[in-house]
Coordinates of C-alpha atoms and ligand atoms in Angstrom, one line a residue:
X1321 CA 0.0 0.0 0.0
X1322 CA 1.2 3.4 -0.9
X1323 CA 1.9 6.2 1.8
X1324 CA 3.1 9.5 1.7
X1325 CA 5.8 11.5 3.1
X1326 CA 5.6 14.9 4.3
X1327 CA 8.7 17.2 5.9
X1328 CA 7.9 20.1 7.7
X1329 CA 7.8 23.0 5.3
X1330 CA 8.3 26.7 5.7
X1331 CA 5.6 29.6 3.9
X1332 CA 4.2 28.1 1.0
X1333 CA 4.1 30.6 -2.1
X1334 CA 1.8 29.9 -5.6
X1335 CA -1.2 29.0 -7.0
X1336 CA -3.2 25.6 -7.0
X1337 CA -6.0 24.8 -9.3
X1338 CA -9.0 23.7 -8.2
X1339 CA -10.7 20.6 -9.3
X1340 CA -14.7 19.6 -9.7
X1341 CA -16.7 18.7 -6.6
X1342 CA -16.5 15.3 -6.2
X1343 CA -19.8 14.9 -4.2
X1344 CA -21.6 16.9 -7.1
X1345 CA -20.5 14.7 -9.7
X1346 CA -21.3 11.9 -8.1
X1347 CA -24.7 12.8 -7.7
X1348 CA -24.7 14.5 -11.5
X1349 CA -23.7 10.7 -13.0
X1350 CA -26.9 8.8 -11.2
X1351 CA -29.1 11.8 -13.4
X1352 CA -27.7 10.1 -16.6
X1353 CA -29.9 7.1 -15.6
X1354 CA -33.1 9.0 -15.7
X1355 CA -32.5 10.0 -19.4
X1356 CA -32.0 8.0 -22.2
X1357 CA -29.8 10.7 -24.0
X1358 CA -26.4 11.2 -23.2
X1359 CA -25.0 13.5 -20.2
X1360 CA -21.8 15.1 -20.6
X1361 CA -20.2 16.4 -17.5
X1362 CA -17.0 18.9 -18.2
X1363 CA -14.6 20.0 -15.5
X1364 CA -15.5 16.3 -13.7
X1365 CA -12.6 15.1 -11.1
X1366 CA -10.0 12.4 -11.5
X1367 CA -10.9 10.7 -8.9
X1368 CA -10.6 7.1 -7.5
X1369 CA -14.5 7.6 -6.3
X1370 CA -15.9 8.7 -9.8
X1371 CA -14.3 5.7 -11.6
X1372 CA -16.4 3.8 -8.8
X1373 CA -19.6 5.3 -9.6
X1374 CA -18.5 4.3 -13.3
X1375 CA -18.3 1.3 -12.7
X1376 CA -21.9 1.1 -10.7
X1377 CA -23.3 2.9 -14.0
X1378 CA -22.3 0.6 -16.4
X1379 CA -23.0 -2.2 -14.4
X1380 CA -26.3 -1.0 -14.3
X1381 CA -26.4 -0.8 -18.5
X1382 CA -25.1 2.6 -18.8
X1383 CA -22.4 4.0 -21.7
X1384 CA -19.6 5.6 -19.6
X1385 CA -16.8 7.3 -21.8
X1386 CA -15.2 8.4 -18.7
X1387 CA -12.1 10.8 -18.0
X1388 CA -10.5 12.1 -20.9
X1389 CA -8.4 15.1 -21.3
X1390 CA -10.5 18.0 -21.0
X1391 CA -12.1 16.3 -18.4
X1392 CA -15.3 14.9 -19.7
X1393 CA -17.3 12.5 -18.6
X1394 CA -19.8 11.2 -21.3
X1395 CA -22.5 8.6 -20.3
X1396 CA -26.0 7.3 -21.3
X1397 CA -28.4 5.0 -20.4
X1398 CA -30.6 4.3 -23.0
X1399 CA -29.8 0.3 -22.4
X1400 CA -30.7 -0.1 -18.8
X1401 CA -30.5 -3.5 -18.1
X1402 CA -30.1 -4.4 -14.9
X1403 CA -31.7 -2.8 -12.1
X1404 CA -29.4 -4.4 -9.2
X1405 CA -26.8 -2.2 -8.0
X1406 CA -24.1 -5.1 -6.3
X1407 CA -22.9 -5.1 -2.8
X1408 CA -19.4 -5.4 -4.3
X1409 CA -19.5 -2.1 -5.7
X1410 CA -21.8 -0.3 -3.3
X1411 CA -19.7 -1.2 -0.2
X1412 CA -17.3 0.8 -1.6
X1413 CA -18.8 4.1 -1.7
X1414 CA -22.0 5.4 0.2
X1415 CA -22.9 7.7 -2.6
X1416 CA -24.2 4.7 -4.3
X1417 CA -27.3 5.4 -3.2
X1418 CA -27.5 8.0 -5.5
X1419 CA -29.1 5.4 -7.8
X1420 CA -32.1 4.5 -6.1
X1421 CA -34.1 7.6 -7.0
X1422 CA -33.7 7.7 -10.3
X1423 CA -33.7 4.0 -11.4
X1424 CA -37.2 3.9 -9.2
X1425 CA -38.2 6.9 -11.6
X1426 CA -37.3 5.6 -14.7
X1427 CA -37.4 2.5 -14.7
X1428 CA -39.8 1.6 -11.9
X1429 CA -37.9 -1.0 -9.9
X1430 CA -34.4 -0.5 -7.9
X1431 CA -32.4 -3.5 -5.7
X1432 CA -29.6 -1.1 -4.2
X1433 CA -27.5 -2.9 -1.3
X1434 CA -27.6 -1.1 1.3
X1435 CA -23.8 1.6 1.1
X1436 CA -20.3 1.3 2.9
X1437 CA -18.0 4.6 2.7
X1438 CA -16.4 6.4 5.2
X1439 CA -16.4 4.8 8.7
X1440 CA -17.7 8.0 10.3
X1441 CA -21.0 7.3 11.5
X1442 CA -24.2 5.1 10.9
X1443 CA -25.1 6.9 8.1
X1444 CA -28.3 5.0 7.9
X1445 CA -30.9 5.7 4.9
X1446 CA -34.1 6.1 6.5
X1447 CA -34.6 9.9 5.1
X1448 CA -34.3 8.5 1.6
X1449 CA -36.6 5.6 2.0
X1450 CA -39.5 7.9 3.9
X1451 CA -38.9 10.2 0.7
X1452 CA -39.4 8.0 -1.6
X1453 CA -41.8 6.0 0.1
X1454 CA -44.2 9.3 0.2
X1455 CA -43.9 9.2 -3.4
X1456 CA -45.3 5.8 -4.1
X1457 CA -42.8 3.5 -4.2
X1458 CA -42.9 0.1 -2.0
X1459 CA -39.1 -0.3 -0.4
X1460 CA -38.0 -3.6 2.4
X1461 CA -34.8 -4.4 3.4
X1462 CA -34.3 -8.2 2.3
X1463 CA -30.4 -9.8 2.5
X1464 CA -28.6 -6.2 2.9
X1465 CA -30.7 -4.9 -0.3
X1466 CA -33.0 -2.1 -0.6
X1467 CA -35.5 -3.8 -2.8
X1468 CA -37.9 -1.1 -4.3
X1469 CA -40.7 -1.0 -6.8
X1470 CA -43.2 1.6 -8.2
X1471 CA -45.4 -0.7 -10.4
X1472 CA -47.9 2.3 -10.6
X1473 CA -45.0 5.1 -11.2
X1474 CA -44.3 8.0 -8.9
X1475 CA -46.4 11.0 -7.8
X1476 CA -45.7 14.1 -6.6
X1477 CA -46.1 14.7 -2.8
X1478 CA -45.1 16.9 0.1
X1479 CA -42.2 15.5 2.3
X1480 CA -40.8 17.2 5.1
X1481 CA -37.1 16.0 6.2
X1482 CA -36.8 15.5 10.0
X1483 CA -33.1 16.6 9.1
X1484 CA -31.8 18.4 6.0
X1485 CA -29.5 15.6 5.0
X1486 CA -27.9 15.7 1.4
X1487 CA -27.7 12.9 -0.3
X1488 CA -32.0 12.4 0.7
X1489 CA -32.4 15.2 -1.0
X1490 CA -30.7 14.4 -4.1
X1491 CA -32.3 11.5 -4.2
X1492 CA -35.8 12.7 -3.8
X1493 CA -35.4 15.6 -5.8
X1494 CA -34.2 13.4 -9.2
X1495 CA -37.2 10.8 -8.6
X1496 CA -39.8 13.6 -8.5
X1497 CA -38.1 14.6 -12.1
X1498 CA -40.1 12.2 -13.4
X1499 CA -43.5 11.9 -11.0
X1500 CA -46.8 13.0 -11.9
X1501 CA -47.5 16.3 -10.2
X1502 CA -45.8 18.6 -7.5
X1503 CA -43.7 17.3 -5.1
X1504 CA -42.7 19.4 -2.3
X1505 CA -39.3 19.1 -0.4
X1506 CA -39.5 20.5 3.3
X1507 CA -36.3 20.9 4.9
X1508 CA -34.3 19.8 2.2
X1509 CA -30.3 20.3 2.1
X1510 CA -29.1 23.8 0.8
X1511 CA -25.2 22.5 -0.2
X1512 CA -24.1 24.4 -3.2
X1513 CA -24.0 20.2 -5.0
X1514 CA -27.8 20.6 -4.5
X1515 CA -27.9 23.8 -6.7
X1516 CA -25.6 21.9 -9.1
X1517 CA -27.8 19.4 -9.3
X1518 CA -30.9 21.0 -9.8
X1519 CA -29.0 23.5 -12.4
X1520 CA -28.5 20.0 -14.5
X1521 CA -31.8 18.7 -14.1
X1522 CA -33.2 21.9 -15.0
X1523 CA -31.1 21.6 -18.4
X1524 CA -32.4 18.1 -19.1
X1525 CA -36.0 19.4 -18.8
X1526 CA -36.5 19.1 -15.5
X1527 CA -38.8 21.9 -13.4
X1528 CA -37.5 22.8 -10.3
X1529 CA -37.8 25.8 -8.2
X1530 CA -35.9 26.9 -4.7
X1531 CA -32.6 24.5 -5.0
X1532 CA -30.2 26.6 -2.6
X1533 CA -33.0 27.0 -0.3
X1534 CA -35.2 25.2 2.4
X1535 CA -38.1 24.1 -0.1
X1536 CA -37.7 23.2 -3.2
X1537 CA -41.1 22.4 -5.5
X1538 CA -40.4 20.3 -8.3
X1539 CA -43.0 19.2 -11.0
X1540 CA -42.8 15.6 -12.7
X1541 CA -42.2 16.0 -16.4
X1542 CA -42.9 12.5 -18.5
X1543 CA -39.1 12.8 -19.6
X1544 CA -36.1 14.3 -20.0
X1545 CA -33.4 14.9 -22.3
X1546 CA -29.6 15.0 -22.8
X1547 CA -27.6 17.8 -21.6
X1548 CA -23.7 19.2 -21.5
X1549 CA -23.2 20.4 -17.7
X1550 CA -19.5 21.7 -15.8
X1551 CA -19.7 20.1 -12.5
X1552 CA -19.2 23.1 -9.7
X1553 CA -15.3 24.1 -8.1
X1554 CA -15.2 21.6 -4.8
X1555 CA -15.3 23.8 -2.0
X1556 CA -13.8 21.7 0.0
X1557 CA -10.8 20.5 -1.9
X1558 CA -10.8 24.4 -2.0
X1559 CA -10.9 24.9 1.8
X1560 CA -8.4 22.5 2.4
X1561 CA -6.0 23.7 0.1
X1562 CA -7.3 27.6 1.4
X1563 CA -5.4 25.9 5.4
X1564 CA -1.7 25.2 3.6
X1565 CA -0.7 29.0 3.6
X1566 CA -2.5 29.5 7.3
X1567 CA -0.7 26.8 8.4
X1568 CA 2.2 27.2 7.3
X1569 CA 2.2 30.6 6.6
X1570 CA 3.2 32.2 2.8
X1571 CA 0.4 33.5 0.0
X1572 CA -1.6 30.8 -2.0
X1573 CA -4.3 31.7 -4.7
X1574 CA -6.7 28.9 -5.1
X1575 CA -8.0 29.2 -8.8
X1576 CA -11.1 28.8 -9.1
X1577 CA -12.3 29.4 -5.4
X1578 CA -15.6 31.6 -5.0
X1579 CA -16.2 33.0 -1.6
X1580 CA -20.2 32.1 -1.9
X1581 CA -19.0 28.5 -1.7
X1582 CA -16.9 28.9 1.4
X1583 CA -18.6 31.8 3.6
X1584 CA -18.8 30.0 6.9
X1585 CA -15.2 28.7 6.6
X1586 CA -13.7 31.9 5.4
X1587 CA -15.5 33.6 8.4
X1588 CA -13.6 31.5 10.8
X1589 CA -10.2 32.4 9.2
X1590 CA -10.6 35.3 9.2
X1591 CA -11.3 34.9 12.9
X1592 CA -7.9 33.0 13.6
X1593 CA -6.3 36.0 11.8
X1594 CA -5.6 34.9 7.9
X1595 CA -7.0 37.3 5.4
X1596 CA -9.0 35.9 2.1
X1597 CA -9.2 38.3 -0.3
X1598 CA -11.0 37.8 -4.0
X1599 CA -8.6 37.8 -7.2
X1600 CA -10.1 37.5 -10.7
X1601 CA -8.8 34.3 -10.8
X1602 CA -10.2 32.8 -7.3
X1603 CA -9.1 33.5 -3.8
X1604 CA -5.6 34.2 -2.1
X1605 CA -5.2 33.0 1.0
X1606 CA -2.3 35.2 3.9
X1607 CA -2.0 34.3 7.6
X1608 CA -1.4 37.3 9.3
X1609 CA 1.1 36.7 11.6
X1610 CA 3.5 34.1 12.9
X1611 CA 0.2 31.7 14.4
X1612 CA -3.2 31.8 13.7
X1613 CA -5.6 32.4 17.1
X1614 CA -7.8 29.4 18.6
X1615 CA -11.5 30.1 17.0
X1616 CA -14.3 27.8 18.2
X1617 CA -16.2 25.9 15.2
X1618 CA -19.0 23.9 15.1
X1619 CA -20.6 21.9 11.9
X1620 CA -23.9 22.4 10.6
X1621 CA -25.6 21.9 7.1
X1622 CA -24.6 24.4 4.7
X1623 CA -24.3 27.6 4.8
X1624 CA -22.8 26.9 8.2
X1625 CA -19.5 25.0 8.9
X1626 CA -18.8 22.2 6.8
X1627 CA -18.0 18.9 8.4
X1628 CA -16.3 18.3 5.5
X1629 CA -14.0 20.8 6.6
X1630 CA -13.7 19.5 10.2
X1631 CA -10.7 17.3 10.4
X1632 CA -8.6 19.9 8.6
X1633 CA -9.2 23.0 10.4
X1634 CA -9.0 20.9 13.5
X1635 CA -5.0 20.2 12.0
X1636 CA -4.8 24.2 12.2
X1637 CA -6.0 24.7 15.5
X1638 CA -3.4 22.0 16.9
X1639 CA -1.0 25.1 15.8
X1640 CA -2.6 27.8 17.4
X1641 CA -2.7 30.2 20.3
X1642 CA -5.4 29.3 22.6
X1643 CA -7.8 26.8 23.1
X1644 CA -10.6 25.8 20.9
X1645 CA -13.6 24.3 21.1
X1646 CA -14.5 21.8 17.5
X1647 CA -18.0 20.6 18.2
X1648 CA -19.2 18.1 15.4
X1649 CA -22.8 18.4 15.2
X1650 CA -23.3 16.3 11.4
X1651 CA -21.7 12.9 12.3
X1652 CA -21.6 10.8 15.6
X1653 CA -17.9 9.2 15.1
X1654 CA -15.9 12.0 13.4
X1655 CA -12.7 12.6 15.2
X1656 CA -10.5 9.2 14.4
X1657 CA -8.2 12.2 13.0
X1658 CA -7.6 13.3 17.0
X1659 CA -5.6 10.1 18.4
X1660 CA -3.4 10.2 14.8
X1661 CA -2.5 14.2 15.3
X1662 CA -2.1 13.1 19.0
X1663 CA 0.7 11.0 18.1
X1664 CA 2.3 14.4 16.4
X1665 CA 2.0 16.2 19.7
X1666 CA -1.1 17.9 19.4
X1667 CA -2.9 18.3 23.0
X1668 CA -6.5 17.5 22.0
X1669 CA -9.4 16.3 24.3
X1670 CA -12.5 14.6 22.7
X1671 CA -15.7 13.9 25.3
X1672 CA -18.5 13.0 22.9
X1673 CA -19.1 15.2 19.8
X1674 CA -16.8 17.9 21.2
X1675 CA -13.2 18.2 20.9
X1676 CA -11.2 20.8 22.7
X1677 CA -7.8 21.5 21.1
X1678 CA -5.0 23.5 22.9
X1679 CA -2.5 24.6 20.4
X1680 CA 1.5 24.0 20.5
X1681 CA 4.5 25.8 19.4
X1682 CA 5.1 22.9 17.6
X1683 CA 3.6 19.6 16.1
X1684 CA 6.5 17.0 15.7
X1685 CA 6.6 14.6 12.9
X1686 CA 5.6 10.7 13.0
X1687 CA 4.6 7.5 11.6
X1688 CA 0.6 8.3 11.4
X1689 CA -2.7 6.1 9.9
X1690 CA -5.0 7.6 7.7
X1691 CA -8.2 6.4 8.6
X1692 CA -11.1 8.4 6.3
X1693 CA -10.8 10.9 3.5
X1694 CA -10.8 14.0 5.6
X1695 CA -8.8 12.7 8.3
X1696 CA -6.3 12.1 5.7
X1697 CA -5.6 15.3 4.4
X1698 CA -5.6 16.8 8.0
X1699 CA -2.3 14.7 8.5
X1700 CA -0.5 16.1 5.5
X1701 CA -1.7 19.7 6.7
X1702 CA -0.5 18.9 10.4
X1703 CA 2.8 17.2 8.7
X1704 CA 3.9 20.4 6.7
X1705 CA 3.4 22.5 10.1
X1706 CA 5.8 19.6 12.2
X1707 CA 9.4 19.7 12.8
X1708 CA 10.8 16.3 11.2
X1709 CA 9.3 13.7 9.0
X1710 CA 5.4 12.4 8.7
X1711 CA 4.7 9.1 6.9
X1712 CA 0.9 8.8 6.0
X1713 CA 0.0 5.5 5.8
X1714 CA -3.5 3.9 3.9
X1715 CA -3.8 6.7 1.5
X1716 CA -6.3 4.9 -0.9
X1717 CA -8.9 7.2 1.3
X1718 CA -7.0 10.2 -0.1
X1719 CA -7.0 9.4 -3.9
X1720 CA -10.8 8.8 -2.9
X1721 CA -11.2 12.4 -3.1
X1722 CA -8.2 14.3 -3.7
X1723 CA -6.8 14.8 -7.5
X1724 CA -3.2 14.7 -7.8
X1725 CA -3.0 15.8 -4.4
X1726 CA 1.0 15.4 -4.0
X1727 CA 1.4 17.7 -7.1
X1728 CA -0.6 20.5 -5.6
X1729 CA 1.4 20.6 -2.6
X1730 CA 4.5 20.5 -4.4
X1731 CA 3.1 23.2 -6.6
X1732 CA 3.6 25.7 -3.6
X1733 CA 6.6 24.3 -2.3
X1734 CA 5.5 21.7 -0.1
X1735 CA 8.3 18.5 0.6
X1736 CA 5.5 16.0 -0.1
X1737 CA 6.0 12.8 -1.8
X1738 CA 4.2 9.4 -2.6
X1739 CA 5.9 6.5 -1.5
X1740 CA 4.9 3.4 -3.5
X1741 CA 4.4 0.4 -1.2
X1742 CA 4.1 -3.5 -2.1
Ligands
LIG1448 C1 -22.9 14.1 1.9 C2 -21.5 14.2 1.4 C3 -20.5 14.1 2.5 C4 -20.8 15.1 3.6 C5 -22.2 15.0 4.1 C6 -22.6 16.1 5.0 C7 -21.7 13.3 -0.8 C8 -21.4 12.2 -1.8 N1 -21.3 13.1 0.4 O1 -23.0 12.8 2.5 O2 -19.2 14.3 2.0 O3 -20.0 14.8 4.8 O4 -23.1 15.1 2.9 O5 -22.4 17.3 4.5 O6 -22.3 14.2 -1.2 N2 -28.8 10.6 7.9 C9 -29.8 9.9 8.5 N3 -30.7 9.2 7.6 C10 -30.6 9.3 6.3 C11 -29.6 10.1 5.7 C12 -28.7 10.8 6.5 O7 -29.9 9.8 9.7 O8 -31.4 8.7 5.6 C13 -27.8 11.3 8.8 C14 -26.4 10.8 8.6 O9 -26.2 9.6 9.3 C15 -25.6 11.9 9.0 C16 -26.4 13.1 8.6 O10 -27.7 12.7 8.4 O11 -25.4 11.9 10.4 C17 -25.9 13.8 7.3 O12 -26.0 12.9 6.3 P1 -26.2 13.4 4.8 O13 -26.4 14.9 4.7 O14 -27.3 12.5 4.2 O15 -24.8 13.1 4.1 P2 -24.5 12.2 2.8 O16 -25.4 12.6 1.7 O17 -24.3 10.8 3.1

């Protein structure tokens, strides 16, 4: 298995690109399956995740082109097939699920095993089944498989989220596409992905109204059509990438970055003392002095903190002066990133969903384990604010979600390097 080695760096100076959001495009491929025209995505990520959900589409019967140069990812689905989506892919990634609304839409049955992914949490799907449920559709659990049918089709209702979770959403949202009538979502997630989403939709004849806010009203169309879409800039590849110049101090334009896609984040910087200012090209990214100053944060749907983000700015606060509070509200097990950063001399205490972080002078290089996606990237963050060496093993989680991640670094002068292993 591969790792990666990270020295401790001084400022870092440049400009990284940033890529496509992973978790919009892989919500934008599962809308190829309610078409049967082609969908082209531009500006989609190279990604170990997005080959997955290839895979899961043309198991299904889809046409994927996948990643070329120019970053296009071509598919259609005017052959669906099957309508199983296997264990043996789905354990792999939890945004799998992402295929239950819309094979249910278009094709009026969907076996989905229940997902794997990240080991932060239950993650259970009860939201998604309630949703689509309310819209017709029969769903039981039998061997580990979400086995659902709408032998009558969908139709449009009102459902009301007990809690605005994003991938239910998404999932709702692209069945009602194709329901007879309104369907109204209460509650529903307001990430900038949803927005994407619905932006695509719209362009494949879809009717939606109020994506980016708390209800949105869409009305079932009998089909839609083929579209060309960019996938949005991945705000939080972006914010990660926005914590190499605070932490290690040094002036980093992220190209690309939009502030509207990072307000909540950008607030709390600028709290700890690192200005953000907007270029014509994205964002540049200054700490203001020698250390950033402990800021409280706590995670909430969007537009508040992203979890997402957690792990990371939990890697800056191990660095700064003061104590801070990191409550994680989203997810019940997300600090396996606190024992690893531990291990590098960071004084953190976790009770529950808080963690209270009292920075050091110093972090001090060390053998560490990778243990999610997030969690990952927060090591090579603490590692380029260490003294010494940091060797990141597991990394698979990082090529999950991170494209050419050891170049970027690099790019601004980071020591980074991948180490390959047997
Ligand atoms: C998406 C993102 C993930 C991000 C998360 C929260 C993708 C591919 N992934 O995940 O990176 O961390 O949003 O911003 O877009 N929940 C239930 N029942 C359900 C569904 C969710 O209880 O049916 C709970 C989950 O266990 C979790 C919370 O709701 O505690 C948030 O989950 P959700 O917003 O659904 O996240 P995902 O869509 O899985």
């Amino acid at each position: 298995m591969d790792s990666i080695l990270v020295k401790g760096n001084g400022p870092l100076n440049g400009q990284i690109p940033i890529a496509g959001a992973k978790n919009a495009c892989l919500t934008l491929m599962p809308a190829t399956l309610l078409s049967e025209e082609p969908l082209t995505l531009t500006n989609a990520p190279r990604l170990s995740d997005i080959k997955t959900m290839t895979e899961l589409l043309q198991s299904l019967g889809a046409e994927v082109s996948g990643l070329q140069d120019g970053q296009v990812q071509a598919m259609s689905s005017h052959n669906i097939d099957n309508h199983v989506a296997d264990y043996e892919i789905v354990r792999k990634m939890r945004a799998s699920n992402l295929v239950l609304g819309p094979m249910l839409a278009r094709l009026g049955q969907a076996v989905v095993s229940l997902p794997g992914g990240c080991a932060i949490g239950a993650r259970p799907m009860d939201l998604h089944i309630h949703g689509l449920e309310a819209l017709g559709a029969e769903i039981e659990l039998k061997d580990g498989y979400l086995h659902a049918k709408a032998p009558r089709g969908l139709k449009g209702a009102v459902i009301e989220l007990s809690f605005a979770s994003v991938g239910a959403t998404e999932n709702i949202m692209m069945a009602a596409t194709l329901a007879k009538g309104t369907t109204q979502i209460k509650n529903a997630a307001r990430e900038p992905e949803i927005i994407d989403l619905a932006d695509c939709l719209k362009k494949m004849g879809a009717h939606i109204e109020g994506a980016g806010t708390p209800v949105i009203t869409i009305e079932g169309v009998d089909r839609l059509h083929g579209a060309t879409h960019p996938v949005v800039t991945d705000r939080i590849e972006l914010g990660t990438y926005m914590l190499a110049p605070a932490i290690c101090g040094g002036e980093v334009e992220l190209l690309g970055g939009r502030l509207d896609l990072v307000g909540a984040f950008v607030e709390k910087l600028n709290e700890a003392g690192v200005d953000v200012i907007e270029t014509k090209a994205g964002l540049k990214v200054k700490r203001q002095g020698d250390r950033v100053k402990a800021v409280d944060v706590t995670t909430e749907p969007f537009p508040g903190f992203p979890t997402d983000l957690q792990a990371q700015m939990m890697a800056l606060m191990c660095t700064a002066e003061g104590t801070s509070v990191l409550e994680e509200k989203i997810f019940e097990n997300r600090f396996m990133h606190a024992p690893e950063l531990i291990r590098m001399g960071a004084k953190i205490d976790v009770q529950g969903g808080h963690a209270t972080v009292t920075g050091v002078d110093h972090l001090k290089g060390a053998p560490v384990m990778a243990t999610d996606l997030r969690a990952s990237v927060s090591l090579i963050l603490a590692g380029l604010a260490a003294e010494g060496e940091t060797l990141i093993n597991r990394v698979y989680h990082l090529d999950r979600g991170y494209e050419k991640v050891v170049r970027k670094f690099s790019g601004v002068g980071a020591q980074i390097e991948r180490i390959k292993g047997g």
